[in-house]
Amino acid sequence: MDIESESESEADAVLGRPELVALVDLVVPADDWPSASQSGALTFLARALHDRPEWAGRMRELLDADRPTEHAEWEWFAELVSGGFYADEANGGNADARSWRMVQWRPEPVGGWPALASEPDRAGVLITPATLGVLYDAIVVGSGAGGGVPAAELAKSGRRVLVVEAGSWPTTDRLDSDHLRNPRSDWGLPVWSGPDDSTHPRVLSNDSGDHLIAPSDAGWGNNAFTVGGGTRVYGAQAWRFSPIDFHMATTYGTPEGSALADWPFGYDELEPYYQRAEWEMGVSGLGEATPHAGHRSRPYPMPPLPGGVADTVLGRGAAALGIPTLPPPLLINSKPYLGRAACAQCAMCVGFACPVDAKNGSQNTTLAAAFDTGNCSIIVETSVLRLLTDAVGQVIGARVAGMSDGSVWTADVYADDIVLAAGATETARLLLNSTSEREPNGIGNNADQVGRHLQAHLYGGATAIFDDDVVDLLGPGPSIATTLYQHGNPGIVGGGMIANEFVPTPSNTYRYLVAAGLIPSYGAESKAGMRRLANRMMRIMGPIQEVTSHESRVSVAPGVTDRFGMPVARLSGSNHDEDYRGRDFLTDRAAEWLQASGARSVVPLTRDRSRWAPSSGQHQAGTCRMGDDPARSVVDPVGRVWGHDNVRITDASVHVTNGGVNPVLTVIANAFRTMDRMLAGR
């Protein structure tokens, strides 16, 4: 019997144990509302074990324990069962949406769902290994925020473009409803937006050694692998960086042990491209002056989305503290725009695809424009194994691979120009695996810069409970923010923006309340606490500017390969002390704001300091730093890899610093800038 069959047999044995019913009902007992088992917990666990059969052993240990609630696996099990109980019906543990009715939660907008968007026509756009050509004018690797722009601009220029996407192209209904399998959740289950656990392992290096991890494991890095990348399922906050963000080292100096540096250009150069991104993709917001903001040559194309109770409550607290506020800018339509519908303001946005197509990502803006030209095609579920070079080390194409009928296929595809936009981790991994006699350590890496300066965002914030209901389920959620703390904070390098959070799903509300110590993780009081507190909870959160480190990096793990034989990414390093100081500062400001707004209980986020893990979450950046000096950077100021005029990078890996706000608008704007320079021959 093979290992997989053994795991399946153990899962069947665990699910057949009669004690399991008592155990799940210990987590969620019956009261005026059904228990976990009465709501389908065993069905949920069966589906979870189908994806994670190795969990059966953990459950068996609990079933065999004399005192299961004292066992080391109990908290994990209690959270898993509770997650199923509060999740969507399709996960199996919330029959007839009973728990949603219990906590008065609904996914649909007030008035019900409007007409849902139709799926895009893929005919003539989506190609297969059999129809893959050998020669293209340009190859774009990745289809997210950084990949959509070059695909569109190159295709509109008349070039024949191939987009290579490692993920799949699921339909919207696959991505718009699952509460436990989306990139905003971390229940350990594989997410529908990809990647699958079996296809993209990584190695995480920490104080106890190197550990092979899967996409559903903590520390892998929260990325979506799908057509549109993270923009298919993101929260769509569309902030511009502050002018100071481009000159961090000049403003603050370089803290000891950091690699803080200035960008090779400033805000003024990027401003026209910020404007272009806002208008060509669609951003709603208020274009008024705010603390630390740069000048704006044009207002937003759409007004902000309407706010709700949070605006009133937090507006009162901000006024008491003298904090200036504004609605966060969003790549979401507040009115019909460019042929796409207005936001319905449902309760499920971040982590989900938009069912009415009001969230503007590359899949329905730049990529769609590229496909409309007839010059661009895309191949999905296909990895780029390495860039191909000629006898003198110049890049001439790419080797790609995929699976067909259970077998690996590979092909060499050639092009005059290559644009890399696979994300900070995968772009660095590709360059490092593309060795040649001229560059034995990888393309662009003769100065040992590829993969270094890995950064993302630590988050500060706090959770609060109010005496009255403050949850109105008016999506997407973030409706009031302050940028006051981005800079100018005594003793802090940089800072960040804070705003009210996205509308949480009930399963995530449960986790927030448990993490804050406001309800126990299981039992009658946990269930009663959810009924009592779910609609009285509010969170304020925000990202901080990280100072970056030379040692926080992506490398490749020798001897560890994926299914195509390509060495996997290895993540190592840690955050700088200044990053934790900034996070804790922002946490204090969030707590003050909630207290001033009338909260009766405020719980700051945990102030842990992991010294052995890099910040590698959903806003990964910095691994192919842009600069003027090839000895200290990977690409030049217009995005070309040093020594390779036909290889450009347009994702966040070129960011020198990553701002104290969500970076996606900067990725898009800089991609427009890079393409402008390329098409102008510069």
XYZ file of C-alpha atoms in Angstrom:
682
model
C 0.000 0.000 0.000
C 1.419 3.436 -0.925
C 1.576 6.393 1.461
C -1.421 8.130 -0.111
C -3.584 5.020 0.256
C -2.467 4.632 3.863
C -3.487 8.237 4.590
C -6.880 7.708 2.985
C -7.435 4.544 5.012
C -6.537 6.331 8.226
C -8.917 9.142 7.332
C -11.740 6.654 6.770
C -10.959 5.009 10.090
C -11.045 8.315 11.958
C -14.307 9.381 10.356
C -15.842 6.060 11.338
C -15.063 6.458 15.025
C -18.295 7.009 17.017
C -16.379 9.194 19.501
C -15.908 11.795 16.783
C -19.505 13.012 17.105
C -19.045 13.702 20.803
C -15.758 15.452 20.104
C -17.149 17.872 17.496
C -20.155 18.582 19.715
C -17.779 19.441 22.523
C -16.491 22.177 20.211
C -19.943 23.440 19.186
C -22.630 22.065 21.513
C -26.361 22.227 20.894
C -28.386 25.007 22.515
C -31.150 27.003 20.875
C -29.173 26.354 17.696
C -27.894 23.021 16.338
C -24.583 21.488 17.364
C -21.617 20.924 15.075
C -22.618 17.352 14.248
C -26.221 18.394 13.609
C -24.922 21.016 11.172
C -22.757 18.613 9.156
C -19.374 18.636 10.918
C -18.539 15.074 9.851
C -19.196 15.939 6.221
C -16.958 18.968 6.607
C -14.149 16.932 8.189
C -14.415 14.320 5.439
C -13.929 17.030 2.826
C -11.044 18.552 4.763
C -9.320 15.180 5.118
C -9.711 14.569 1.407
C -7.381 17.524 0.842
C -5.232 17.088 3.942
C -5.253 13.310 4.674
C -2.252 13.719 6.969
C -4.562 15.467 9.434
C -6.179 12.112 10.205
C -3.276 11.207 12.450
C -3.726 14.372 14.456
C -7.418 13.644 14.895
C -6.722 10.048 15.879
C -4.451 11.240 18.677
C -7.317 13.320 20.052
C -9.768 10.441 19.822
C -7.333 8.203 21.699
C -6.583 10.783 24.405
C -8.069 10.436 27.901
C -8.421 14.219 28.145
C -8.699 15.486 24.554
C -9.174 19.138 25.595
C -5.747 19.034 27.253
C -4.042 17.515 24.211
C -1.621 19.616 22.141
C -3.821 19.197 19.044
C -7.039 20.327 20.698
C -6.905 24.032 19.840
C -6.174 23.220 16.218
C -9.103 20.791 16.089
C -11.485 23.198 17.843
C -10.660 25.977 15.382
C -11.027 23.641 12.406
C -14.464 22.383 13.461
C -15.578 25.908 14.306
C -14.318 27.110 10.933
C -16.538 24.596 9.193
C -19.498 25.504 11.405
C -19.256 29.215 10.536
C -18.222 28.821 6.875
C -20.309 28.596 3.721
C -22.668 25.671 3.190
C -20.550 24.144 0.431
C -17.850 23.254 2.950
C -20.332 20.919 4.602
C -20.334 22.089 8.207
C -23.047 24.738 8.105
C -26.165 23.046 6.777
C -28.870 25.486 5.710
C -26.551 28.351 6.753
C -27.707 27.882 10.335
C -24.742 29.580 11.952
C -25.134 32.580 9.646
C -28.689 33.046 10.819
C -27.490 32.597 14.384
C -25.049 35.522 14.104
C -27.282 37.494 11.696
C -24.842 37.406 8.807
C -25.603 37.277 5.096
C -23.325 37.377 2.030
C -25.683 39.142 -0.373
C -26.072 42.922 -0.587
C -29.143 44.710 0.726
C -31.903 44.080 -1.786
C -30.314 40.865 -3.066
C -27.929 40.151 -5.883
C -28.126 42.193 -9.071
C -27.433 40.594 -12.423
C -24.255 38.559 -12.279
C -21.509 39.138 -14.796
C -20.998 36.704 -17.652
C -17.735 34.853 -18.105
C -15.303 36.226 -20.703
C -15.072 34.457 -24.045
C -11.836 32.481 -24.046
C -12.079 31.266 -27.630
C -9.034 32.247 -29.627
C -7.289 33.530 -26.495
C -6.542 30.458 -24.402
C -4.049 28.197 -26.140
C -2.920 24.651 -25.366
C 0.444 22.907 -25.568
C -0.608 21.623 -28.995
C -1.284 25.145 -30.300
C 1.663 26.823 -28.586
C 3.874 28.569 -31.098
C 7.646 28.547 -31.216
C 8.270 32.219 -31.966
C 6.615 35.341 -30.505
C 7.579 38.987 -30.425
C 7.309 39.076 -26.625
C 6.749 36.689 -23.739
C 5.133 37.980 -20.539
C 5.579 35.744 -17.487
C 2.665 36.228 -15.093
C -0.767 37.762 -15.597
C -1.356 39.789 -12.425
C -0.976 43.515 -11.767
C 2.502 43.627 -13.287
C 1.794 41.275 -16.199
C -1.440 42.714 -17.540
C 0.067 46.091 -18.391
C 2.924 44.839 -20.606
C 0.582 42.342 -22.267
C -1.762 45.191 -23.218
C 0.837 47.745 -24.223
C 2.899 45.329 -26.307
C -0.160 43.841 -27.992
C -1.541 47.304 -28.793
C 1.807 48.174 -30.388
C 1.272 45.353 -32.870
C 3.560 42.802 -31.281
C 2.523 39.153 -31.031
C 2.469 38.420 -27.300
C 2.389 35.200 -25.310
C 1.358 35.393 -21.640
C 2.491 32.431 -19.552
C 0.471 31.862 -16.361
C 1.424 29.206 -13.814
C -2.096 29.082 -12.410
C -5.417 28.137 -13.931
C -8.379 30.205 -15.135
C -11.261 29.248 -12.846
C -14.716 30.660 -13.388
C -16.006 33.366 -11.061
C -18.403 31.053 -9.260
C -15.394 28.959 -8.244
C -13.780 31.940 -6.529
C -16.644 34.024 -5.167
C -18.051 32.083 -2.223
C -15.749 29.692 -0.328
C -14.934 31.046 3.129
C -12.125 28.622 3.942
C -10.390 28.210 0.590
C -9.621 31.765 -0.399
C -6.345 33.660 0.004
C -7.765 35.786 2.822
C -8.127 32.703 5.026
C -5.474 30.500 6.571
C -7.253 27.348 7.637
C -4.610 25.108 6.104
C -6.837 24.080 3.212
C -5.721 24.636 -0.397
C -7.243 27.743 -1.936
C -9.245 27.728 -5.164
C -7.209 30.618 -6.600
C -4.138 28.377 -6.395
C -1.577 27.132 -6.296
C -2.284 23.542 -5.406
C -0.275 22.104 -2.521
C 1.271 19.433 -4.728
C 2.598 21.789 -7.400
C 4.486 24.665 -5.777
C 6.432 23.702 -2.661
C 8.896 26.109 -1.092
C 11.522 25.853 1.613
C 11.286 28.065 4.681
C 14.541 28.541 6.553
C 14.422 29.431 10.238
C 16.327 28.832 13.467
C 15.473 25.118 13.434
C 16.624 24.523 9.859
C 15.046 24.233 6.441
C 11.426 23.086 6.191
C 9.537 22.034 3.080
C 6.222 23.888 3.054
C 3.149 23.876 0.810
C 1.035 26.857 -0.312
C -1.530 26.166 2.403
C 1.159 26.290 5.116
C 2.014 29.414 7.082
C 5.112 31.170 5.795
C 4.735 30.095 2.165
C 3.617 33.553 1.083
C 0.038 34.463 0.265
C -0.168 34.642 -3.527
C -2.907 33.780 -5.974
C -1.902 31.738 -9.005
C -4.642 32.383 -11.541
C -5.364 34.512 -14.580
C -5.340 38.003 -13.118
C -3.084 36.917 -10.271
C -3.839 38.537 -6.945
C -5.951 41.221 -8.620
C -8.651 38.610 -9.280
C -9.313 38.250 -5.546
C -7.687 41.243 -3.840
C -9.275 43.892 -1.657
C -8.334 46.479 -4.319
C -7.065 49.306 -2.099
C -5.474 51.676 -4.608
C -3.184 53.998 -2.677
C -0.430 56.039 -4.226
C 2.932 55.995 -2.474
C 3.907 59.197 -0.709
C 6.738 61.314 -2.183
C 8.782 60.458 0.913
C 8.415 56.741 0.152
C 10.751 57.196 -2.804
C 13.424 58.842 -0.636
C 13.405 56.842 2.577
C 17.171 56.698 3.097
C 17.553 60.421 2.444
C 14.727 61.146 4.884
C 15.582 58.741 7.697
C 19.138 57.576 7.113
C 19.997 53.893 6.919
C 19.287 52.076 10.192
C 22.077 49.745 11.286
C 21.570 46.274 9.841
C 19.125 47.469 7.212
C 19.434 47.991 3.473
C 17.174 51.039 3.297
C 17.752 52.985 0.084
C 16.175 55.595 -2.197
C 14.421 54.825 -5.454
C 16.291 55.999 -8.576
C 13.407 58.373 -9.328
C 10.790 60.246 -7.359
C 7.038 60.635 -7.061
C 6.810 63.319 -9.753
C 8.043 60.938 -12.415
C 5.457 58.320 -11.491
C 2.532 60.719 -11.007
C 1.343 60.683 -14.653
C 1.315 56.902 -14.544
C -0.613 56.827 -11.281
C -3.211 58.955 -13.036
C -3.205 56.653 -16.042
C -3.673 53.566 -13.870
C -6.557 55.195 -12.009
C -8.406 56.144 -15.173
C -7.634 53.174 -17.429
C -8.445 50.584 -14.770
C -10.971 52.505 -12.680
C -10.479 53.827 -9.144
C -13.094 55.298 -6.836
C -12.040 57.775 -4.167
C -11.640 61.378 -3.029
C -8.778 63.209 -4.673
C -8.315 65.756 -1.904
C -4.998 66.615 -0.273
C -4.109 64.365 2.662
C -1.104 64.223 4.983
C 2.082 63.182 3.135
C 0.340 62.858 -0.258
C 1.899 64.128 -3.462
C 0.250 66.428 -5.944
C -2.505 65.079 -8.153
C -2.936 66.212 -11.764
C -6.431 64.766 -12.137
C -9.211 63.650 -9.752
C -10.322 60.054 -9.471
C -12.698 58.938 -12.227
C -15.326 57.818 -9.688
C -16.513 59.069 -6.296
C -15.938 56.862 -3.243
C -18.311 54.070 -2.373
C -20.915 54.940 0.277
C -19.844 54.253 3.837
C -21.960 52.999 6.684
C -22.013 52.713 10.455
C -18.222 52.517 10.683
C -17.888 55.978 9.152
C -20.104 57.455 11.838
C -18.475 55.617 14.731
C -14.857 56.049 13.657
C -15.484 59.558 12.350
C -16.539 60.545 15.855
C -13.337 59.111 17.321
C -11.142 60.714 14.673
C -12.702 64.106 15.351
C -12.021 63.710 19.073
C -8.346 62.925 18.346
C -7.965 65.536 15.615
C -7.122 62.870 13.032
C -7.792 63.726 9.369
C -9.594 60.927 7.528
C -10.623 59.961 4.006
C -12.267 56.997 2.282
C -9.637 54.545 0.981
C -9.286 54.668 -2.804
C -10.424 51.395 -4.349
C -10.020 49.691 -7.701
C -13.752 49.061 -7.458
C -16.490 50.774 -9.434
C -18.758 53.031 -7.402
C -20.752 53.576 -10.587
C -20.820 51.746 -13.924
C -17.457 52.357 -15.560
C -15.888 51.261 -18.856
C -18.622 48.725 -19.441
C -18.410 47.125 -16.004
C -21.069 47.267 -13.297
C -21.044 49.250 -10.073
C -20.198 47.515 -6.809
C -23.211 45.849 -5.189
C -21.554 46.266 -1.751
C -21.915 42.626 -0.772
C -20.242 41.197 2.340
C -17.591 39.169 0.490
C -14.901 41.126 -1.311
C -11.316 40.618 -0.194
C -10.220 37.089 -1.031
C -13.104 36.563 -3.444
C -13.717 37.151 -7.130
C -16.409 39.750 -7.759
C -19.666 38.166 -9.015
C -20.819 41.399 -10.669
C -17.375 42.223 -12.143
C -17.119 45.563 -10.348
C -13.644 44.874 -8.951
C -11.031 46.006 -11.438
C -8.115 43.628 -11.859
C -5.869 42.818 -14.756
C -8.227 40.023 -15.887
C -10.988 42.495 -16.837
C -8.910 45.569 -17.722
C -5.385 45.324 -19.125
C -5.463 41.634 -20.042
C -8.879 42.057 -21.615
C -7.513 44.969 -23.661
C -4.570 42.819 -24.739
C -6.862 40.006 -25.869
C -9.126 42.442 -27.718
C -6.264 43.360 -30.060
C -6.078 39.828 -31.408
C -2.317 39.939 -30.851
C -2.191 38.327 -27.409
C -2.790 34.766 -26.268
C -2.355 33.057 -22.916
C -1.335 29.590 -21.826
C -2.272 28.544 -18.296
C -1.057 25.932 -15.808
C 2.349 26.374 -17.381
C 5.617 27.123 -15.589
C 8.665 28.862 -16.997
C 11.585 26.662 -15.983
C 14.377 28.939 -17.175
C 15.202 31.721 -19.568
C 17.111 30.529 -22.621
C 20.368 32.158 -23.671
C 22.504 32.039 -26.796
C 26.215 31.339 -27.071
C 27.158 34.767 -25.694
C 24.669 34.691 -22.824
C 21.930 36.884 -24.285
C 18.333 35.918 -23.470
C 16.494 34.577 -26.498
C 13.440 32.842 -25.041
C 12.063 30.614 -22.328
C 11.639 26.925 -21.561
C 8.109 26.185 -20.398
C 6.541 23.087 -18.911
C 3.166 21.744 -17.876
C 1.194 18.557 -17.308
C -0.935 16.786 -19.890
C -2.681 13.457 -19.259
C -0.476 12.868 -16.247
C 2.776 13.433 -18.117
C 5.159 16.383 -18.174
C 5.539 18.290 -21.409
C 8.181 20.918 -22.146
C 8.729 23.359 -24.972
C 11.213 26.056 -25.892
C 9.610 29.325 -26.961
C 11.608 32.175 -28.469
C 10.992 35.929 -28.415
C 12.788 39.214 -28.927
C 11.594 40.581 -25.587
C 10.861 39.020 -22.221
C 8.866 40.674 -19.424
C 8.893 39.070 -15.983
C 5.923 39.673 -13.690
C 5.585 36.451 -11.707
C 5.797 38.132 -8.302
C 8.751 38.881 -6.071
C 9.385 35.269 -5.088
C 8.832 33.524 -8.408
C 10.540 36.168 -10.549
C 13.676 35.904 -8.414
C 13.473 32.108 -8.478
C 13.284 32.109 -12.282
C 16.328 34.353 -12.665
C 18.326 32.277 -10.183
C 17.477 29.066 -12.040
C 18.439 30.598 -15.405
C 22.171 30.010 -15.291
C 24.633 30.317 -18.140
C 28.383 30.308 -18.631
C 28.306 34.106 -18.585
C 26.103 34.210 -15.479
C 26.687 30.982 -13.537
C 24.642 32.201 -10.545
C 21.620 33.213 -12.571
C 20.634 35.950 -14.984
C 21.231 39.401 -13.510
C 22.965 37.887 -10.479
C 26.692 38.347 -11.006
C 26.614 40.912 -8.184
C 24.631 38.546 -5.902
C 21.634 40.871 -5.765
C 18.829 38.690 -7.159
C 16.498 37.580 -4.383
C 17.806 39.964 -1.744
C 15.777 42.647 0.070
C 12.666 40.474 0.261
C 9.983 42.485 2.001
C 6.229 42.645 2.321
C 4.181 44.286 5.063
C 3.892 43.739 8.764
C 0.473 44.913 9.961
C -0.444 46.902 13.011
C -3.960 47.046 14.339
C -6.466 46.351 17.062
C -9.799 44.632 17.633
C -12.590 46.314 19.602
C -15.996 45.520 21.023
C -18.714 48.171 21.207
C -21.866 48.266 23.307
C -24.046 48.622 20.222
C -24.011 46.884 16.857
C -21.400 48.382 14.522
C -21.561 45.802 11.732
C -23.936 46.647 8.901
C -22.419 44.190 6.364
C -21.944 47.043 3.888
C -19.085 45.919 1.700
C -16.369 45.972 0.787
C -15.651 47.330 4.284
C -12.753 49.822 4.286
C -14.530 53.182 4.208
C -12.565 55.439 6.537
C -8.795 55.725 6.877
C -6.062 58.049 8.004
C -2.688 58.589 6.346
C -1.470 60.836 9.163
C 0.923 58.180 10.440
C 2.689 57.356 7.183
C 5.572 59.634 8.115
C 6.652 62.168 10.709
C 6.324 59.822 13.677
C 8.928 60.590 16.382
C 11.435 57.777 16.734
C 9.864 55.693 13.946
C 11.241 55.032 10.460
C 8.271 55.626 8.194
C 4.905 54.376 9.382
C 1.694 53.396 7.670
C -1.952 53.919 6.843
C -4.717 52.525 9.055
C -8.356 51.902 8.110
C -11.369 49.923 9.163
C -11.197 46.338 7.948
C -13.025 44.471 5.222
C -16.324 42.891 6.211
C -15.209 39.621 7.832
C -16.795 36.279 7.159
C -18.251 34.585 10.260
C -15.418 32.039 10.297
C -12.840 34.828 10.337
C -14.851 36.745 12.946
C -14.601 33.657 15.139
C -10.819 33.598 14.736
C -10.460 37.318 15.427
C -12.504 37.041 18.621
C -10.586 33.970 19.789
C -7.210 35.543 19.010
C -8.210 38.651 20.968
C -9.212 36.525 23.964
C -12.781 37.784 23.728
C -14.344 34.331 23.386
C -13.024 30.837 24.125
C -12.155 28.622 21.179
C -14.853 26.047 21.936
C -17.870 25.248 24.031
C -21.152 26.871 24.924
C -19.570 30.190 25.842
C -17.744 30.373 22.508
C -21.003 29.876 20.636
C -22.881 32.351 22.847
C -20.001 34.811 22.489
C -20.301 34.713 18.725
C -24.004 35.533 18.967
C -23.311 38.350 21.399
C -20.194 39.935 19.896
C -20.022 39.227 16.150
C -22.004 42.345 15.244
C -20.294 44.505 17.851
C -16.751 43.852 16.690
C -14.679 46.317 14.702
C -11.053 46.150 13.589
C -8.649 48.844 12.454
C -5.617 47.604 10.528
C -2.816 48.892 8.359
C 0.554 48.001 6.794
C 3.836 49.573 7.846
C 6.810 50.584 5.757
C 9.547 47.959 6.142
C 13.173 49.108 6.096
C 14.391 45.984 4.211
C 17.364 43.757 4.919
C 20.165 42.442 2.722
C 19.776 39.021 4.345
C 16.004 38.701 3.931
C 15.907 36.921 0.640
C 14.769 34.398 -1.911
C 17.316 31.810 -2.978
C 16.888 28.356 -4.484
C 17.007 25.196 -2.419
C 19.678 22.799 -3.667
C 18.331 19.309 -4.110
C 14.667 20.304 -3.648
C 12.726 20.476 -6.890
C 9.132 20.769 -8.041
C 7.363 18.281 -10.294
C 9.209 19.680 -13.320
C 12.640 19.320 -11.740
C 13.020 23.067 -11.156
C 14.713 23.969 -7.829
C 12.172 25.546 -5.492
C 12.316 28.934 -3.801
C 13.949 29.120 -0.375
C 12.821 31.964 1.918
C 15.202 33.105 4.636
C 16.002 36.083 6.837
C 13.819 38.127 9.153
C 12.316 41.529 9.722
C 14.364 44.383 11.127
C 13.801 45.731 14.643
C 12.588 48.999 13.093
C 9.817 47.076 11.358
C 8.509 45.789 14.676
C 8.783 49.234 16.228
C 6.745 50.664 13.364
C 4.154 47.908 13.626
C 3.777 48.423 17.375
C 3.466 52.176 16.888
C 0.669 51.687 14.353
C -1.013 49.188 16.680
C -1.070 51.812 19.439
C -2.598 54.389 17.090
C -5.302 51.936 15.985
C -6.143 51.161 19.617
C -6.338 54.874 20.478
C -8.683 55.496 17.573
C -11.020 52.697 18.623
C -11.012 53.854 22.244
C -11.798 57.419 21.207
C -14.647 56.050 19.084
C -16.410 54.626 22.126
C -15.255 51.007 22.214
C -15.750 49.380 25.599
C -12.990 46.811 25.035
C -9.910 47.200 22.824
C -7.351 44.439 22.224
C -4.162 45.360 20.328
C -2.659 42.839 17.943
C -0.027 40.514 19.349
C 3.418 42.122 19.457
C 5.431 38.998 18.691
C 8.854 39.329 17.077
C 9.805 36.371 14.935
C 13.526 36.662 14.357
C 13.706 33.762 11.960
C 11.167 34.328 9.224
C 11.073 36.889 6.434
C 8.047 39.050 5.793
C 6.737 37.276 2.714
C 2.987 37.726 2.666
C 0.585 39.027 0.065
C 2.559 42.215 -0.715
C 5.914 40.636 -1.551
C 8.445 43.010 -3.064
C 12.077 43.966 -3.389
C 13.886 40.870 -4.668
C 14.977 42.467 -7.962
C 15.687 45.955 -6.686
C 15.770 48.873 -9.089
C 18.742 51.243 -9.029
C 21.449 53.232 -10.787
C 24.328 50.934 -9.811
C 24.492 47.351 -11.188
C 26.582 46.357 -8.173
C 23.668 47.193 -5.854
C 20.579 46.450 -7.939
C 19.111 43.965 -10.416
C 17.355 46.279 -12.864
C 18.103 49.769 -14.105
C 15.769 52.736 -13.505
C 13.510 51.713 -16.407
C 13.169 48.078 -15.358
C 15.759 46.376 -17.608
C 17.826 43.603 -16.057
C 21.411 44.816 -16.040
C 23.243 43.417 -19.089
C 20.004 42.345 -20.797
C 18.274 45.147 -22.663
C 15.493 42.819 -23.808
C 14.548 41.521 -20.329
C 12.359 43.728 -18.161
C 10.667 43.242 -14.792
C 7.325 44.902 -14.068
C 6.180 43.403 -10.777
C 6.815 44.543 -7.187
C 10.181 42.804 -7.052
C 11.716 46.018 -8.454
C 10.440 48.101 -5.512
C 13.261 49.591 -3.487
C 10.839 50.145 -0.623
C 7.224 49.058 -0.437
C 5.412 52.006 1.123
C 3.165 52.085 4.166
C 0.105 51.361 2.015
C -1.061 48.618 -0.340
C 1.398 48.658 -3.279
C -0.720 47.445 -6.201
C -1.334 50.856 -7.777
C 2.407 51.517 -7.710
C 3.034 48.179 -9.439
C 0.571 49.081 -12.193
C 1.832 52.644 -12.564
C 5.467 51.587 -12.757
C 4.599 48.893 -15.292
C 3.020 51.598 -17.494
C 6.174 53.683 -17.061
C 8.462 50.771 -17.980
C 6.418 49.980 -21.079
C 6.389 53.620 -22.153
C 10.180 53.681 -21.997
C 10.440 50.389 -23.854
C 8.107 51.402 -26.659
C 9.926 54.714 -26.970
C 13.204 52.829 -27.397
C 14.590 53.898 -24.014
